[in-house]
Tab-separated table of C-alpha atoms and ligand atoms in Angstrom:
chain	number	residue	atom	x	y	z
A	1	MET	CA	22.518	13.647	38.991
A	2	LYS	CA	23.309	16.671	37.741
A	3	THR	CA	23.383	18.568	34.555
A	4	GLU	CA	23.433	22.465	32.980
A	5	VAL	CA	20.318	22.139	31.226
A	6	LEU	CA	17.775	19.703	31.892
A	7	VAL	CA	14.868	18.995	29.192
A	8	LEU	CA	11.684	17.855	29.857
A	9	GLY	CA	9.956	16.173	27.000
A	10	GLY	CA	12.188	14.520	23.836
A	11	GLY	CA	10.101	15.459	20.875
A	12	PRO	CA	10.671	17.701	18.007
A	13	GLY	CA	10.779	21.347	20.654
A	14	GLY	CA	12.691	19.145	23.094
A	15	TYR	CA	15.594	16.792	21.279
A	16	SER	CA	16.129	20.364	19.090
A	17	ALA	CA	16.552	23.052	22.654
A	18	ALA	CA	18.804	20.417	24.021
A	19	PHE	CA	20.684	19.330	20.743
A	20	ARG	CA	21.275	23.099	19.992
A	21	ALA	CA	22.039	23.580	23.601
A	22	ALA	CA	24.910	20.774	23.184
A	23	ASP	CA	25.990	22.357	19.978
A	24	LEU	CA	26.731	25.245	21.703
A	25	GLY	CA	29.350	23.888	24.736
A	26	LYS	CA	26.149	23.135	27.111
A	27	GLN	CA	25.431	19.627	28.928
A	28	VAL	CA	22.367	18.125	28.222
A	29	THR	CA	20.377	15.754	29.616
A	30	ILE	CA	16.786	15.203	28.182
A	31	VAL	CA	14.210	13.434	30.075
A	32	GLU	CA	11.255	11.446	28.096
A	33	ARG	CA	9.159	9.324	29.679
A	34	TYR	CA	8.255	7.007	26.752
A	35	PRO	CA	11.646	4.447	25.536
A	36	VAL	CA	12.246	6.530	22.337
A	37	LEU	CA	13.077	10.199	21.568
A	38	GLY	CA	10.646	12.005	18.856
A	39	GLY	CA	7.462	12.719	20.793
A	40	VAL	CA	3.770	12.849	19.822
A	41	CYS	CA	5.028	13.955	15.889
A	42	LEU	CA	7.708	11.594	15.044
A	43	ASN	CA	6.259	8.098	16.655
A	44	VAL	CA	2.050	8.691	16.392
A	45	GLY	CA	1.550	12.265	14.876
A	46	CYS	CA	2.862	13.597	11.850
A	47	ILE	CA	5.499	11.066	10.255
A	48	PRO	CA	3.130	8.313	11.182
A	49	SER	CA	0.347	9.655	9.682
A	50	LYS	CA	2.443	10.969	6.361
A	51	THR	CA	3.404	7.030	5.786
A	52	LEU	CA	-0.124	6.334	5.492
A	53	LEU	CA	-1.148	9.283	3.590
A	54	HIS	CA	1.324	8.117	1.256
A	55	ALA	CA	-0.306	4.845	1.078
A	56	ALA	CA	-3.372	6.811	0.379
A	57	GLN	CA	-2.040	8.970	-2.018
A	58	VAL	CA	-0.765	5.722	-4.422
A	59	ILE	CA	-4.132	3.995	-3.829
A	60	ASN	CA	-6.284	7.440	-5.040
A	61	GLU	CA	-3.878	7.929	-8.284
A	62	ALA	CA	-3.720	4.068	-9.150
A	63	LYS	CA	-7.904	4.556	-9.372
A	64	GLU	CA	-7.783	8.150	-10.431
A	65	VAL	CA	-5.072	7.325	-14.088
A	66	SER	CA	-8.246	5.395	-14.979
A	67	SER	CA	-8.899	8.033	-17.452
A	68	TYR	CA	-5.567	8.045	-18.451
A	69	GLY	CA	-5.924	4.655	-20.256
A	70	ILE	CA	-4.503	2.860	-17.073
A	71	SER	CA	-6.568	0.576	-15.103
A	72	PHE	CA	-5.717	-1.553	-12.005
A	73	ASP	CA	-7.063	-4.013	-10.362
A	74	ALA	CA	-8.130	-2.883	-6.920
A	75	PRO	CA	-5.791	-2.971	-4.336
A	76	LYS	CA	-5.404	-6.092	-1.667
A	77	ILE	CA	-3.815	-3.955	1.712
A	78	ASP	CA	-2.143	-5.949	3.932
A	79	LEU	CA	-2.641	-4.374	6.566
A	80	LYS	CA	0.304	-6.092	8.683
A	81	LYS	CA	2.765	-4.715	6.353
A	82	LEU	CA	1.525	-1.187	5.787
A	83	LYS	CA	1.574	-0.973	9.741
A	84	ALA	CA	5.005	-1.983	9.957
A	85	THR	CA	6.196	-0.034	7.303
A	86	LYS	CA	4.775	3.057	8.917
A	87	ASP	CA	6.673	1.707	12.443
A	88	LYS	CA	10.051	1.300	10.454
A	89	VAL	CA	9.925	4.960	9.108
A	90	SER	CA	9.236	5.566	12.472
A	91	LYS	CA	12.014	3.313	14.426
A	92	GLN	CA	14.690	4.764	11.380
A	93	LEU	CA	14.171	8.417	12.931
A	94	ASN	CA	14.228	7.267	16.583
A	95	THR	CA	17.092	5.315	15.767
A	96	GLY	CA	18.721	8.462	13.927
A	97	LEU	CA	18.199	10.740	16.692
A	98	ALA	CA	19.368	8.517	19.887
A	99	GLY	CA	22.824	8.580	18.262
A	100	LEU	CA	22.172	12.137	17.444
A	101	ALA	CA	22.145	12.353	21.167
A	102	LYS	CA	24.926	10.237	21.379
A	103	GLN	CA	27.654	12.093	19.255
A	104	ARG	CA	26.465	15.479	20.592
A	105	ASN	CA	26.853	14.061	24.501
A	106	VAL	CA	23.447	14.759	25.609
A	107	THR	CA	22.324	11.956	28.590
A	108	VAL	CA	18.709	10.548	28.008
A	109	VAL	CA	16.836	9.833	31.276
A	110	ASN	CA	13.514	7.386	30.335
A	111	GLY	CA	11.111	8.385	32.980
A	112	LEU	CA	8.564	11.192	34.361
A	113	GLY	CA	9.394	13.706	35.232
A	114	GLU	CA	7.931	16.230	38.497
A	115	PHE	CA	9.279	19.042	39.428
A	116	LEU	CA	10.671	19.288	43.112
A	117	SER	CA	11.817	23.650	43.307
A	118	PRO	CA	13.474	25.230	40.809
A	119	THR	CA	16.496	23.027	40.288
A	120	SER	CA	15.455	19.921	40.816
A	121	ILE	CA	12.968	18.053	39.538
A	122	ALA	CA	12.333	13.814	40.004
A	123	VAL	CA	11.974	11.004	37.367
A	124	LYS	CA	10.114	8.252	37.301
A	125	ASN	CA	10.304	5.256	36.086
A	126	GLY	CA	8.337	2.165	36.862
A	127	GLU	CA	9.134	1.833	41.164
A	128	SER	CA	12.959	3.824	40.482
A	129	SER	CA	13.281	7.440	41.347
A	130	GLU	CA	16.059	9.456	40.774
A	131	THR	CA	16.601	12.774	40.820
A	132	ILE	CA	18.019	15.666	39.005
A	133	GLU	CA	19.239	19.088	39.990
A	134	PHE	CA	20.172	21.320	37.109
A	135	GLU	CA	21.155	25.220	36.404
A	136	LYS	CA	18.447	25.868	33.606
A	137	ALA	CA	15.243	23.619	32.399
A	138	ILE	CA	13.331	23.938	29.690
A	139	ILE	CA	9.933	22.488	29.455
A	140	ALA	CA	8.886	20.888	26.283
A	141	VAL	CA	6.106	18.481	27.643
A	142	GLY	CA	3.829	18.523	24.477
A	143	SER	CA	-0.269	18.119	24.761
A	144	GLN	CA	-2.595	15.571	24.220
A	145	ALA	CA	-6.018	14.868	22.653
A	146	VAL	CA	-8.876	15.901	24.375
A	147	LYS	CA	-11.231	13.240	25.690
A	148	ILE	CA	-14.871	13.878	25.866
A	149	PRO	CA	-15.900	12.699	29.234
A	150	SER	CA	-18.999	11.997	28.282
A	151	PHE	CA	-18.394	9.198	25.558
A	152	PRO	CA	-17.639	5.584	25.501
A	153	ASN	CA	-14.022	6.511	26.448
A	154	GLY	CA	-13.094	3.312	27.723
A	155	ASP	CA	-14.660	1.557	24.387
A	156	PRO	CA	-12.134	0.475	21.711
A	157	ARG	CA	-14.266	1.554	19.129
A	158	LEU	CA	-14.038	4.829	20.142
A	159	MET	CA	-9.941	6.274	19.053
A	160	ASP	CA	-7.780	9.173	19.491
A	161	SER	CA	-5.744	10.104	16.573
A	162	THR	CA	-2.997	7.504	17.912
A	163	ASP	CA	-5.819	4.225	17.976
A	164	ALA	CA	-6.471	5.400	14.225
A	165	LEU	CA	-2.787	5.443	13.284
A	166	GLU	CA	-2.460	1.986	15.416
A	167	LEU	CA	-4.726	0.563	12.168
A	168	ASP	CA	-6.304	-2.229	13.954
A	169	GLY	CA	-8.266	-2.903	11.097
A	170	VAL	CA	-11.102	-0.924	9.004
A	171	PRO	CA	-14.365	0.052	10.073
A	172	GLU	CA	-16.842	-0.126	7.254
A	173	LYS	CA	-18.542	2.873	8.280
A	174	LEU	CA	-16.362	5.343	10.020
A	175	LEU	CA	-17.126	9.140	11.782
A	176	ILE	CA	-14.983	11.413	12.754
A	177	ILE	CA	-16.406	13.830	15.280
A	178	GLY	CA	-14.133	17.252	14.587
A	179	GLY	CA	-13.336	18.497	10.916
A	180	GLY	CA	-9.693	19.967	12.005
A	181	ILE	CA	-6.627	18.772	10.526
A	182	ILE	CA	-6.479	15.617	12.161
A	183	GLY	CA	-9.805	14.710	11.532
A	184	LEU	CA	-9.643	15.429	7.749
A	185	GLU	CA	-5.956	13.727	7.903
A	186	MET	CA	-7.271	10.482	8.803
A	187	ALA	CA	-10.137	10.371	6.755
A	188	THR	CA	-8.287	10.836	4.098
A	189	VAL	CA	-6.291	7.396	4.739
A	190	TYR	CA	-9.322	5.502	6.018
A	191	ASN	CA	-10.867	6.706	3.002
A	192	ALA	CA	-8.197	5.376	0.710
A	193	LEU	CA	-8.482	2.367	3.170
A	194	GLY	CA	-12.153	1.574	1.930
A	195	SER	CA	-14.270	3.085	4.986
A	196	LYS	CA	-17.181	4.999	4.938
A	197	ILE	CA	-17.024	8.445	6.070
A	198	SER	CA	-19.157	10.800	7.827
A	199	ILE	CA	-17.606	13.844	9.055
A	200	VAL	CA	-19.239	16.221	11.821
A	201	GLU	CA	-17.355	19.409	12.868
A	202	MET	CA	-19.253	21.923	15.095
A	203	GLN	CA	-18.725	25.268	13.408
A	204	SER	CA	-19.644	26.070	10.027
A	205	GLN	CA	-16.929	25.607	8.634
A	206	ILE	CA	-14.067	21.970	7.921
A	207	ILE	CA	-10.588	23.975	9.129
A	208	ALA	CA	-11.615	26.862	10.460
A	209	GLY	CA	-8.923	28.887	10.782
A	210	CYS	CA	-8.698	29.122	7.339
A	211	ASP	CA	-10.480	31.078	4.423
A	212	LYS	CA	-12.898	29.525	3.155
A	213	ASP	CA	-11.757	30.324	-0.511
A	214	LEU	CA	-9.135	28.292	0.097
A	215	VAL	CA	-11.183	25.084	2.160
A	216	ARG	CA	-14.122	25.235	-0.646
A	217	PRO	CA	-11.872	23.020	-3.304
A	218	LEU	CA	-10.901	20.265	-0.670
A	219	MET	CA	-14.780	20.304	0.651
A	220	ALA	CA	-16.150	20.281	-3.333
A	221	LYS	CA	-13.752	16.681	-3.249
A	222	ILE	CA	-14.484	14.982	-0.194
A	223	LYS	CA	-18.214	15.751	-0.025
A	224	LYS	CA	-18.111	14.012	-3.408
A	225	ASP	CA	-16.038	11.186	-1.808
A	226	TYR	CA	-17.452	10.762	2.046
A	227	GLU	CA	-20.934	9.842	3.366
A	228	LYS	CA	-22.141	12.776	4.761
A	229	ILE	CA	-20.223	15.641	6.158
A	230	MET	CA	-22.850	17.276	8.878
A	231	LEU	CA	-21.428	21.304	9.756
A	232	SER	CA	-23.099	23.534	12.155
A	233	THR	CA	-23.448	20.107	13.910
A	234	SER	CA	-22.190	18.737	17.533
A	235	VAL	CA	-22.369	15.688	19.029
A	236	GLU	CA	-25.111	15.127	22.232
A	237	GLY	CA	-24.096	11.407	23.280
A	238	ILE	CA	-23.305	8.061	22.008
A	239	GLU	CA	-23.929	4.427	23.426
A	240	ALA	CA	-21.736	1.684	22.938
A	241	LEU	CA	-24.015	-1.503	21.426
A	242	ASP	CA	-23.257	-4.667	20.667
A	243	GLU	CA	-23.259	-3.581	17.286
A	244	GLY	CA	-21.050	-0.603	17.113
A	245	LEU	CA	-21.386	2.958	18.580
A	246	LYS	CA	-24.772	4.902	18.218
A	247	VAL	CA	-24.600	8.695	17.707
A	248	SER	CA	-26.744	11.251	18.148
A	249	PHE	CA	-26.025	14.755	16.196
A	250	SER	CA	-28.217	18.027	17.121
A	251	GLY	CA	-30.387	19.448	14.843
A	252	ASP	CA	-32.474	16.727	12.648
A	253	ASN	CA	-29.805	14.641	11.939
A	254	GLU	CA	-30.898	10.990	12.752
A	255	ASP	CA	-29.060	8.825	14.938
A	256	GLU	CA	-26.951	6.669	13.222
A	257	VAL	CA	-24.401	3.559	14.493
A	258	PHE	CA	-21.456	4.003	13.354
A	259	ASP	CA	-18.779	1.158	13.313
A	260	LYS	CA	-16.060	2.835	14.881
A	261	VAL	CA	-15.492	7.370	16.347
A	262	LEU	CA	-12.994	9.222	16.283
A	263	VAL	CA	-12.664	11.673	18.500
A	264	ALA	CA	-10.499	14.296	17.132
A	265	VAL	CA	-11.509	18.069	18.137
A	266	GLY	CA	-7.947	19.584	19.405
A	267	ARG	CA	-5.491	18.992	21.525
A	268	ARG	CA	-4.328	20.426	25.304
A	269	PRO	CA	-1.594	21.071	26.514
A	270	ASN	CA	0.305	19.110	29.548
A	271	GLY	CA	1.737	21.817	31.619
A	272	HIS	CA	-0.422	20.254	34.949
A	273	LEU	CA	1.153	17.294	33.939
A	274	CYS	CA	4.888	17.631	35.583
A	275	ALA	CA	4.527	19.138	38.740
A	276	ALA	CA	5.569	22.795	37.552
A	277	ASP	CA	3.432	24.120	40.513
A	278	LYS	CA	6.691	23.146	42.884
A	279	ALA	CA	9.226	24.835	40.580
A	280	GLY	CA	7.111	28.250	41.268
A	281	ILE	CA	6.160	28.256	37.511
A	282	ASN	CA	2.609	30.027	36.651
A	283	VAL	CA	0.033	27.287	34.660
A	284	ASP	CA	-3.237	28.826	33.751
A	285	GLU	CA	-6.094	26.279	34.122
A	286	ARG	CA	-5.988	24.880	30.619
A	287	GLY	CA	-1.990	23.657	30.908
A	288	PHE	CA	-0.901	26.765	29.152
A	289	ILE	CA	2.732	27.662	30.097
A	290	ALA	CA	3.641	32.026	29.473
A	291	VAL	CA	6.263	32.661	28.276
A	292	ASP	CA	8.092	35.482	26.984
A	293	LYS	CA	10.395	36.062	23.280
A	294	GLN	CA	13.071	34.257	24.859
A	295	GLN	CA	10.446	31.656	25.802
A	296	ARG	CA	11.885	32.543	29.784
A	297	THR	CA	8.831	31.172	31.484
A	298	ASN	CA	7.738	33.279	35.032
A	299	VAL	CA	10.662	31.229	36.612
A	300	GLU	CA	14.081	33.012	35.553
A	301	ASN	CA	16.291	29.647	34.711
A	302	ILE	CA	13.172	28.277	33.394
A	303	TYR	CA	12.322	28.145	29.893
A	304	ALA	CA	8.893	26.277	27.698
A	305	ILE	CA	8.573	25.859	24.165
A	306	GLY	CA	5.852	24.344	22.052
A	307	ASP	CA	2.432	23.199	22.530
A	308	VAL	CA	2.669	23.382	26.247
A	309	VAL	CA	3.176	27.646	24.987
A	310	GLY	CA	0.411	27.874	23.057
A	311	ASN	CA	-0.885	28.005	19.671
A	312	PRO	CA	-0.709	26.491	17.505
A	313	MET	CA	0.484	23.321	18.186
A	314	LEU	CA	2.626	22.278	14.991
A	315	ALA	CA	6.240	20.997	15.505
A	316	HIS	CA	7.878	23.104	13.059
A	317	LYS	CA	6.415	25.979	16.041
A	318	ALA	CA	8.526	23.968	18.647
A	319	VAL	CA	11.415	23.322	16.899
A	320	HIS	CA	12.338	27.125	16.774
A	321	GLU	CA	11.251	28.030	19.886
A	322	GLY	CA	13.978	25.024	21.388
A	323	LYS	CA	16.541	26.235	18.980
A	324	ILE	CA	15.617	30.498	21.058
A	325	ALA	CA	15.637	28.615	24.474
A	326	ALA	CA	18.641	26.658	23.933
A	327	GLU	CA	20.403	30.124	22.492
A	328	VAL	CA	19.414	32.168	25.469
A	329	ILE	CA	20.549	29.696	27.943
A	330	ALA	CA	23.817	29.969	26.028
A	331	GLY	CA	24.227	33.698	26.477
A	332	HIS	CA	23.069	34.611	22.828
A	333	LYS	CA	20.772	37.627	22.101
A	334	ALA	CA	18.764	35.383	20.440
A	335	GLN	CA	14.429	35.948	20.889
A	336	TRP	CA	10.919	35.199	19.060
A	337	GLN	CA	11.038	37.283	15.669
A	338	ALA	CA	8.875	35.115	12.846
A	339	LEU	CA	6.280	36.138	11.136
A	340	THR	CA	4.536	33.319	10.678
A	341	ILE	CA	4.038	29.732	11.085
A	342	PRO	CA	2.795	28.205	8.324
A	343	SER	CA	-0.112	25.664	9.210
A	344	VAL	CA	-0.837	22.876	6.142
A	345	ALA	CA	-3.213	19.739	5.674
A	346	TYR	CA	-2.319	17.022	4.307
A	347	THR	CA	-5.306	16.249	2.987
A	348	ASP	CA	-6.116	15.530	-1.023
A	349	PRO	CA	-6.010	18.197	-2.052
A	350	GLU	CA	-3.930	19.813	0.594
A	351	VAL	CA	-4.076	22.944	2.369
A	352	ALA	CA	-1.651	25.226	3.585
A	353	TRP	CA	-1.513	28.873	4.297
A	354	MET	CA	0.439	31.679	5.542
A	355	GLY	CA	0.466	35.618	6.705
A	356	LEU	CA	-2.625	36.890	7.234
A	357	THR	CA	-5.831	35.285	6.247
A	358	GLU	CA	-7.670	36.937	4.660
A	359	ASN	CA	-10.950	36.651	7.733
A	360	GLU	CA	-8.543	38.275	9.622
A	361	ALA	CA	-7.585	41.369	7.129
A	362	LYS	CA	-10.792	41.914	6.914
A	363	ALA	CA	-11.532	42.168	10.773
A	364	GLN	CA	-8.791	43.904	11.455
A	365	GLY	CA	-9.568	46.414	8.633
A	366	ILE	CA	-6.602	46.064	6.259
A	367	ASP	CA	-6.729	47.756	3.098
A	368	TYR	CA	-5.217	44.801	1.284
A	369	GLU	CA	-5.349	44.147	-2.367
A	370	LYS	CA	-5.825	39.797	-3.540
A	371	GLY	CA	-4.836	37.777	-6.517
A	372	ALA	CA	-6.111	34.339	-6.817
A	373	PHE	CA	-5.965	31.564	-9.210
A	374	PRO	CA	-7.287	29.060	-10.014
A	375	TRP	CA	-5.172	26.005	-10.991
A	376	ALA	CA	-7.380	24.796	-14.006
A	377	ALA	CA	-5.758	27.516	-15.540
A	378	SER	CA	-2.162	25.605	-14.510
A	379	GLY	CA	-1.106	23.458	-17.350
A	380	ARG	CA	0.846	20.744	-14.695
A	381	SER	CA	-2.014	20.859	-12.769
A	382	LEU	CA	-4.525	19.941	-15.127
A	383	SER	CA	-1.329	17.202	-16.575
A	384	ILE	CA	-1.201	15.778	-13.175
A	385	GLY	CA	-5.345	15.257	-13.954
A	386	ARG	CA	-6.114	17.821	-10.842
A	387	LYS	CA	-7.736	21.483	-12.013
A	388	GLU	CA	-9.335	21.842	-8.384
A	389	GLY	CA	-6.666	23.841	-6.798
A	390	ILE	CA	-6.180	28.086	-5.792
A	391	THR	CA	-3.347	29.711	-5.285
A	392	LYS	CA	-3.534	33.239	-3.683
A	393	ILE	CA	-2.211	36.496	-2.863
A	394	LEU	CA	-2.907	39.140	0.182
A	395	SER	CA	-0.526	42.279	-0.332
A	396	ASP	CA	-0.975	45.603	1.277
A	397	LYS	CA	-3.307	47.881	-1.018
A	398	GLU	CA	-0.292	51.046	-0.920
A	399	THR	CA	3.250	49.090	-0.982
A	400	GLY	CA	2.771	46.001	-2.595
A	401	ARG	CA	4.470	43.337	0.387
A	402	ILE	CA	2.764	40.342	0.990
A	403	LEU	CA	0.834	40.034	3.832
A	404	GLY	CA	-0.273	36.737	3.377
A	405	ALA	CA	-1.338	33.800	1.010
A	406	GLY	CA	-2.053	30.131	0.529
A	407	MET	CA	-2.680	27.541	-1.921
A	408	THR	CA	-4.664	24.701	-2.158
A	409	GLY	CA	-3.517	21.567	-4.255
A	410	THR	CA	-1.430	18.563	-5.007
A	411	ASN	CA	1.909	19.547	-3.272
A	412	ALA	CA	0.385	22.626	-1.187
A	413	GLY	CA	2.001	21.723	1.891
A	414	GLU	CA	5.791	22.003	-0.232
A	415	LEU	CA	4.466	25.122	-1.924
A	416	ILE	CA	3.694	27.126	0.908
A	417	ALA	CA	7.721	27.071	1.695
A	418	GLU	CA	8.059	30.205	-0.941
A	419	ALA	CA	5.855	32.186	0.598
A	420	VAL	CA	6.575	32.080	4.160
A	421	LEU	CA	10.005	33.273	2.466
A	422	ALA	CA	8.680	36.428	0.836
A	423	LEU	CA	6.898	37.480	3.755
A	424	GLU	CA	9.650	37.311	5.622
A	425	MET	CA	12.157	38.854	3.269
A	426	GLY	CA	9.000	41.175	2.675
A	427	ALA	CA	8.857	40.729	-0.325
A	428	CYS	CA	6.593	42.495	-2.205
A	429	VAL	CA	4.048	41.241	-5.185
A	430	ASP	CA	6.224	42.359	-8.434
A	431	ASP	CA	9.206	40.819	-6.771
A	432	ILE	CA	7.134	37.292	-6.479
A	433	ALA	CA	6.202	37.950	-10.675
A	434	LEU	CA	9.261	39.477	-11.494
A	435	THR	CA	11.253	36.328	-10.280
A	436	VAL	CA	11.123	33.607	-12.957
A	437	HIS	CA	9.449	30.306	-11.748
A	438	ALA	CA	10.649	27.078	-13.759
A	439	HIS	CA	7.114	26.130	-16.251
A	440	PRO	CA	5.445	23.977	-16.537
A	441	THR	CA	5.318	23.802	-12.462
A	442	LEU	CA	2.527	24.076	-9.633
A	443	ALA	CA	5.557	26.563	-7.849
A	444	GLU	CA	4.835	29.502	-10.750
A	445	THR	CA	0.849	29.623	-9.693
A	446	PHE	CA	2.564	31.744	-6.332
A	447	ALA	CA	3.914	33.982	-9.631
A	448	PHE	CA	0.633	34.108	-11.360
A	449	ALA	CA	-1.153	35.068	-8.153
A	450	ALA	CA	0.901	38.097	-7.851
A	451	GLU	CA	0.187	38.805	-11.537
A	452	MET	CA	-3.305	38.670	-11.019
A	453	ILE	CA	-2.374	41.616	-8.504
A	454	ASP	CA	0.391	43.829	-10.631
A	455	GLY	CA	-2.023	42.968	-13.505
A	456	SER	CA	0.929	41.153	-15.705
A	457	ILE	CA	-0.952	38.466	-15.806
A	458	THR	CA	-1.117	36.295	-19.444
A	459	ASP	CA	-2.060	32.422	-18.550
A	460	LEU	CA	-5.500	34.287	-17.576
A	461	MET	CA	-7.279	37.901	-18.650
A	462	PRO	CA	-5.835	39.839	-16.077
A	463	PRO	CA	-8.747	41.470	-13.924
A	464	LYS	CA	-10.612	44.497	-14.070
A	465	ARG	CA	-9.341	47.491	-12.016
B	1	NAD	P1	-8.539	21.229	15.954
B	1	NAD	O1	-8.477	22.156	16.787
B	1	NAD	O2	-7.818	21.812	14.737
B	1	NAD	O3	-9.505	20.609	14.883
B	1	NAD	C1	-10.543	20.450	15.596
B	1	NAD	C2	-12.068	20.800	15.400
B	1	NAD	O4	-13.008	20.207	16.054
B	1	NAD	C3	-12.803	21.979	15.440
B	1	NAD	O5	-13.097	22.324	14.134
B	1	NAD	C4	-13.536	21.963	15.961
B	1	NAD	O6	-14.243	22.839	15.787
B	1	NAD	C5	-13.963	20.559	16.300
B	1	NAD	N1	-14.973	20.218	17.130
B	1	NAD	C6	-14.457	20.847	19.114
B	1	NAD	N2	-15.646	20.410	19.209
B	1	NAD	C7	-16.582	19.189	19.019
B	1	NAD	C8	-17.752	18.397	19.196
B	1	NAD	N3	-17.754	17.708	20.136
B	1	NAD	N4	-17.930	18.248	17.929
B	1	NAD	C9	-18.146	18.684	16.737
B	1	NAD	N5	-16.617	19.214	16.502
B	1	NAD	C10	-15.578	19.880	17.601
B	1	NAD	O7	-7.133	19.827	16.525
B	1	NAD	P2	-7.539	18.982	15.960
B	1	NAD	O8	-6.975	18.473	13.979
B	1	NAD	O9	-7.202	17.357	17.147
B	1	NAD	O10	-5.698	18.571	15.815
B	1	NAD	C11	-5.088	18.769	17.244
B	1	NAD	C12	-3.703	19.735	17.384
B	1	NAD	O11	-2.492	19.257	16.302
B	1	NAD	C13	-4.760	21.099	15.925
B	1	NAD	O12	-3.146	22.266	17.215
B	1	NAD	C14	-3.707	21.007	15.062
B	1	NAD	O13	-2.661	21.727	14.394
B	1	NAD	C15	-2.439	19.564	14.868
B	1	NAD	N6	-1.722	18.883	13.668
B	1	NAD	C16	-1.553	19.352	13.438
B	1	NAD	C17	-1.022	18.803	11.790
B	1	NAD	C18	-0.639	20.215	10.694
B	1	NAD	O14	0.248	20.346	10.436
B	1	NAD	N7	-0.787	18.614	9.745
B	1	NAD	C19	-2.045	17.456	12.165
B	1	NAD	C20	-2.197	17.202	13.067
B	1	NAD	C21	-2.114	17.695	13.971
């Protein structure tokens, strides 16, 4: 078999690269080891977790609305049906992708791809193997959950994120190792389903990459809702007992037995899993493949995108990179020029941030102004029964240009889009403050934060300068 462009991996990065290349006139083949397109994100990651997070939100809101004088009985949770709904959403998207591939004449070959040379790859599926020759290739092989070798990894009570999404029962006591985005999102789901949650995080803060003031409202809420949050603590060992998994911690935390443990301590790139060395591609010891701004590896005709080329490991970064690789292959003068990649934790409340963080601004000695608007002063936030949110903007002290922003609260993951656009368009604080935002909305907190900087705020007292 021969193809002009071979895309190795059919996740969001891979299929976007393939579809864009096809739309630009290339003959494209995707090699994907699983029978469906969509990768981790669509099948065992972003999408199924969002379906479960929606269920969690409805359960929580039904409880919270009691303060409005509306009470519901405790929910009856049919796990099988919930799981079926989650799978149905993924399947609908899988089917959509298969249809889009067909409409574009993109060939999908199922099997594990391993390079044979810079222009050929073997695709193994069970006993059978076929060789595909290509002119250009785009590696989009993604990443996998980090496993800690000393843990009892064969024990079904020790889960990774894929296992947790399987919803194989609701443990009474669940320990989550890692207070990053995966750990916290799964905590939100299982807490709503009825588990007692404990979290252990090595660093002194959950979501370590985010500013502390943005994380604070989430931390305050989960401190109330969860059993225990252990910061600056690591797990020293896990022993599999009949009655549960006995976990020992650093510091003076006592050993504790949990029904299940979720390990969410990060992901590692799959660069070593496709025999990239046979094509002459440099893969570092962690499994990352270095690329230039046009997504080209050290081998002229081979490109790489997504989790395998570096952090952050986010689907929207992979998609953007995939399109660049496809465009470069089609002869366009494309390259990575995005100013930021937004981050969102779909927790309750949601946490979203983009551009420069305040920690980074301080570390880099950047002279910045900060405007922070507490959602306790937002009519819309109060009317939906929530007052813990915050929106903040960092701007250049001299020019007023937006440098970074973040928000924590209901729908923060949607609201961050305006901040990203503002950064990309080179907007200044007064551009935001002078943009008429609909009232009452959560979105107007972005304008209020800008007004906190330029002093025009009327919904609060302007900060003294
Ligand atoms: P992460 O790196 O975001 O968080 C892992 C956390 O585990 C870190 O805070 C780290 O300090 C901690 N940790 C590491 N080893 C530990 C140990 N031995 N004991 C205790 N704590 C330990 O990783 P993740 O949450 O597993 O997510 C993996 C990747 O997937 C990330 O790149 C993330 O951005 C991405 N992801 C994104 C989303 C989203 O965009 N909403 C959702 C899920 C995953």
